[in-house]
Tab-separated table of C-alpha atoms in Angstrom:
chain	number	residue	atom	x	y	z
N	1	MET	CA	118.624	124.412	119.349
N	2	LYS	CA	120.903	121.407	118.916
N	3	ARG	CA	118.938	119.520	121.547
N	4	GLN	CA	115.645	120.225	119.789
N	5	MET	CA	117.077	119.055	116.469
N	6	LYS	CA	118.484	115.926	118.098
N	7	TYR	CA	115.101	115.010	119.561
N	8	LYS	CA	113.329	115.820	116.308
N	9	VAL	CA	115.573	113.474	114.335
N	10	PHE	CA	115.286	110.821	117.042
N	11	ASN	CA	111.486	110.995	117.175
N	12	ILE	CA	111.048	110.816	113.406
N	13	ALA	CA	113.469	107.898	113.065
N	14	ALA	CA	112.009	106.101	116.087
N	15	ALA	CA	108.446	106.614	114.829
N	16	LEU	CA	109.234	105.135	111.401
N	17	ILE	CA	111.029	102.162	112.955
N	18	ALA	CA	108.205	101.666	115.465
N	19	ALA	CA	105.573	101.826	112.715
N	20	VAL	CA	107.356	99.067	110.784
N	21	CYS	CA	107.633	97.006	113.972
N	22	VAL	CA	103.942	97.469	114.768
N	23	ILE	CA	102.919	96.320	111.295
N	24	CYS	CA	105.235	93.303	111.544
N	25	ILE	CA	103.833	92.450	114.976
N	26	SER	CA	100.286	92.722	113.597
N	27	VAL	CA	101.054	90.437	110.653
N	28	THR	CA	102.856	87.961	112.904
N	29	ALA	CA	99.912	87.937	115.300
N	30	VAL	CA	97.550	87.089	112.441
N	31	VAL	CA	99.860	84.343	111.155
N	32	LEU	CA	99.746	82.851	114.656
N	33	ALA	CA	95.969	83.314	114.898
N	34	ARG	CA	95.017	79.843	113.679
N	35	PRO	CA	91.520	80.081	115.261
N	36	LEU	CA	90.658	82.674	112.602
N	37	TYR	CA	91.037	80.030	109.905
N	38	TYR	CA	89.299	77.399	112.008
N	39	TRP	CA	86.355	79.795	112.374
N	40	ASP	CA	86.392	80.652	108.674
N	41	THR	CA	86.206	77.012	107.647
N	42	ASP	CA	82.606	77.120	108.889
N	43	ASN	CA	81.911	80.819	108.294
N	44	LEU	CA	83.028	80.697	104.649
N	45	GLN	CA	81.950	77.084	104.139
N	46	ILE	CA	85.430	76.180	102.937
N	47	PRO	CA	84.864	72.386	103.059
N	48	GLU	CA	81.768	72.743	100.857
N	49	THR	CA	83.423	75.076	98.314
N	50	SER	CA	86.739	73.200	98.208
N	51	GLY	CA	85.426	69.668	98.245
N	52	TYR	CA	87.677	68.677	101.163
N	53	SER	CA	86.627	67.818	104.703
N	54	LYS	CA	87.117	70.302	107.528
N	55	GLU	CA	89.764	68.045	109.040
N	56	ILE	CA	91.781	68.004	105.805
N	57	CYS	CA	91.476	71.787	105.429
N	58	ILE	CA	92.742	72.411	108.960
N	59	GLU	CA	95.495	69.785	108.752
N	60	ASN	CA	96.952	71.312	105.590
N	61	TYR	CA	96.535	74.878	106.850
N	62	ASP	CA	98.415	73.947	110.023
N	63	ALA	CA	101.213	72.471	107.906
N	64	LEU	CA	101.444	75.758	105.993
N	65	ILE	CA	101.580	77.832	109.182
N	66	ASP	CA	104.169	75.545	110.796
N	67	TYR	CA	106.339	76.041	107.714
N	68	ASN	CA	106.113	79.828	108.011
N	69	LEU	CA	107.271	80.098	111.617
N	70	ILE	CA	110.763	80.557	113.040
N	71	GLY	CA	112.088	77.074	113.706
N	72	GLY	CA	109.551	75.519	111.357
N	73	SER	CA	110.251	72.825	108.795
N	74	GLU	CA	112.683	73.729	106.037
N	75	LYS	CA	110.568	72.126	103.330
N	76	LEU	CA	106.851	72.571	102.881
N	77	VAL	CA	104.954	69.296	102.561
N	78	PHE	CA	101.161	69.289	102.464
N	79	PRO	CA	99.649	66.136	103.975
N	80	SER	CA	96.930	65.944	101.318
N	81	PHE	CA	97.958	68.136	98.383
N	82	SER	CA	100.466	68.049	95.572
N	83	MET	CA	102.428	71.218	94.792
N	84	SER	CA	103.956	72.644	91.613
N	85	GLU	CA	107.499	73.972	91.393
N	86	GLN	CA	106.118	77.504	91.020
N	87	GLY	CA	103.935	76.983	94.075
N	88	GLU	CA	106.898	75.788	96.097
N	89	ILE	CA	108.895	78.867	95.066
N	90	HIS	CA	106.018	81.167	96.002
N	91	PHE	CA	105.558	79.632	99.431
N	92	ALA	CA	109.324	79.858	100.022
N	93	GLU	CA	109.153	83.580	99.202
N	94	VAL	CA	106.176	84.001	101.541
N	95	LYS	CA	108.087	82.226	104.290
N	96	GLU	CA	111.062	84.566	103.841
N	97	ILE	CA	108.758	87.576	104.267
N	98	PHE	CA	107.007	86.140	107.328
N	99	ILE	CA	110.250	85.063	109.021
N	100	THR	CA	111.711	88.538	108.429
N	101	MET	CA	108.598	90.078	109.994
N	102	GLN	CA	108.859	87.761	112.993
N	103	VAL	CA	112.506	88.748	113.519
N	104	ILE	CA	111.590	92.445	113.243
N	105	SER	CA	108.722	91.897	115.709
N	106	ILE	CA	111.028	90.327	118.282
N	107	ALA	CA	113.624	93.072	117.778
N	108	GLY	CA	110.932	95.746	118.113
N	109	ILE	CA	109.644	94.300	121.386
N	110	ILE	CA	113.202	94.129	122.760
N	111	LEU	CA	113.885	97.736	121.703
N	112	PHE	CA	110.656	98.936	123.323
N	113	ALA	CA	111.474	97.063	126.531
N	114	GLY	CA	114.949	98.631	126.429
N	115	PHE	CA	113.453	102.096	126.018
N	116	MET	CA	111.088	101.568	128.945
N	117	LEU	CA	113.955	100.337	131.122
N	118	TYR	CA	116.108	103.303	130.112
N	119	ARG	CA	113.229	105.667	130.898
N	120	LYS	CA	112.845	104.067	134.324
N	121	LEU	CA	116.523	104.513	135.119
N	122	HIS	CA	116.928	107.962	133.575
N	123	ARG	CA	114.745	111.025	133.325
N	124	VAL	CA	113.453	111.202	129.753
N	125	PRO	CA	111.850	114.562	128.889
N	126	ARG	CA	108.586	114.865	127.007
N	127	GLU	CA	110.526	115.517	123.792
N	128	GLY	CA	112.047	112.060	124.082
N	129	THR	CA	108.677	110.297	124.042
N	130	LEU	CA	107.022	112.141	121.157
N	131	TRP	CA	107.925	109.244	118.848
N	132	MET	CA	105.094	107.280	120.468
N	133	ARG	CA	102.550	109.853	119.310
N	134	PHE	CA	104.216	110.194	115.890
N	135	THR	CA	104.038	106.414	115.454
N	136	GLY	CA	100.301	106.509	116.012
N	137	ILE	CA	99.895	109.265	113.426
N	138	VAL	CA	101.962	107.361	110.843
N	139	LEU	CA	100.088	104.124	111.492
N	140	LEU	CA	96.629	105.672	111.477
N	141	SER	CA	97.413	107.398	108.172
N	142	ALA	CA	98.575	104.100	106.687
N	143	VAL	CA	95.606	102.202	108.134
N	144	ILE	CA	93.130	104.713	106.703
N	145	LEU	CA	94.650	104.396	103.235
N	146	ILE	CA	94.790	100.610	103.415
N	147	GLY	CA	91.291	100.399	104.856
N	148	LEU	CA	89.882	102.606	102.096
N	149	ALA	CA	91.614	100.540	99.422
N	150	MET	CA	90.281	97.307	100.922
N	151	THR	CA	86.769	98.722	101.218
N	152	ILE	CA	86.652	100.201	97.711
N	153	ASP	CA	88.186	97.258	95.860
N	154	TRP	CA	89.483	94.299	97.850
N	155	GLN	CA	90.471	92.310	94.747
N	156	TRP	CA	92.610	95.168	93.420
N	157	SER	CA	94.193	95.621	96.847
N	158	PHE	CA	94.954	91.904	97.057
N	159	GLU	CA	96.589	91.845	93.638
N	160	PHE	CA	98.479	95.103	94.259
N	161	MET	CA	99.930	93.708	97.488
N	162	HIS	CA	101.237	90.659	95.643
N	163	LYS	CA	102.770	92.803	92.914
N	164	VAL	CA	104.576	94.866	95.573
N	165	PHE	CA	106.027	91.896	97.435
N	166	PHE	CA	106.676	89.483	94.569
N	167	ASP	CA	108.501	89.955	91.288
N	168	ASN	CA	106.745	87.017	89.590
N	169	ASN	CA	103.214	85.726	89.109
N	170	TYR	CA	103.685	82.388	90.860
N	171	TRP	CA	100.976	83.427	93.324
N	172	LEU	CA	98.424	82.898	90.531
N	173	PHE	CA	97.847	79.237	91.320
N	174	ASP	CA	96.491	76.649	88.903
N	175	LEU	CA	93.990	74.451	90.730
N	176	LYS	CA	95.212	71.390	88.863
N	177	TYR	CA	98.758	71.707	90.195
N	178	ASP	CA	98.246	73.599	93.482
N	179	PRO	CA	94.886	72.483	94.911
N	180	VAL	CA	95.769	74.043	98.290
N	181	ILE	CA	94.447	77.324	96.933
N	182	THR	CA	90.931	75.880	97.102
N	183	ILE	CA	91.101	75.934	100.925
N	184	LEU	CA	92.470	79.503	100.997
N	185	PRO	CA	89.657	81.698	99.597
N	186	ASP	CA	90.113	85.419	99.015
N	187	ARG	CA	87.628	86.281	101.758
N	188	PHE	CA	89.810	84.541	104.316
N	189	PHE	CA	92.677	86.842	103.316
N	190	LEU	CA	90.266	89.774	103.565
N	191	HIS	CA	89.526	88.767	107.149
N	192	CYS	CA	93.274	88.532	107.792
N	193	GLY	CA	93.692	92.057	106.412
N	194	ILE	CA	90.905	93.404	108.620
N	195	LEU	CA	92.452	91.763	111.694
N	196	ILE	CA	95.884	93.207	110.840
N	197	VAL	CA	94.322	96.676	110.639
N	198	LEU	CA	92.503	96.228	113.960
N	199	ILE	CA	95.636	95.010	115.759
N	200	SER	CA	97.648	97.919	114.314
N	201	VAL	CA	95.020	100.424	115.449
N	202	THR	CA	95.015	98.867	118.927
N	203	GLN	CA	98.790	99.191	119.179
N	204	SER	CA	98.568	102.802	117.995
N	205	ALA	CA	96.006	103.529	120.710
N	206	LEU	CA	98.210	101.884	123.338
N	207	LEU	CA	101.201	103.986	122.264
N	208	GLU	CA	99.103	107.165	122.498
N	209	TRP	CA	97.834	106.073	125.916
N	210	GLY	CA	101.397	105.366	127.035
N	211	TYR	CA	102.570	108.740	125.744
N	212	ARG	CA	99.846	110.604	127.657
N	213	ARG	CA	100.426	108.638	130.831
N	214	MET	CA	104.169	109.309	130.730
N	215	ASN	CA	103.659	113.022	130.272
N	216	ARG	CA	100.628	113.877	132.389
């Protein structure tokens, strides 16, 4: 009885931690996926709608991404755009979130590698791997809810996300003071959201596949 309870607690805790790690890995992967933006510059006609050349759009986007990576520059400087104090604060808050997610992603990968090594060296019963299936259930539930929200009303979902993560409205940029927003259209963020969902679903499927393979 005690053993069953121990594994139950372990699997629930491990599944919740793994779900957070998977989401962080998905977001980090999209942050690193610069080709998505490069593709969207043509797909969404960003140079035409923003009034800036494709080269300027990409150069400034790259500067933003470099700033948001571990080991990146401490201060954000756009090669072609000015930035308000509120904009600088917002981007600093975004960086803090992204860096935290990158750290969690690295920690999650290390923990998973540690679990796989432990399993190789010791006999882990089926009860000790159920967290992999639970993680998939948690993630798929979250993905379905997020996907429905994005499909029904992307604008509401976009604004709700900002209200959850930020305690100010500095993300509501004024084009006169933060022209960078002209090269970051809402539909690009929609594509980022879709890619995050797809990567999360893929990881969920891999965990389920791993669970079945371990216990067949």
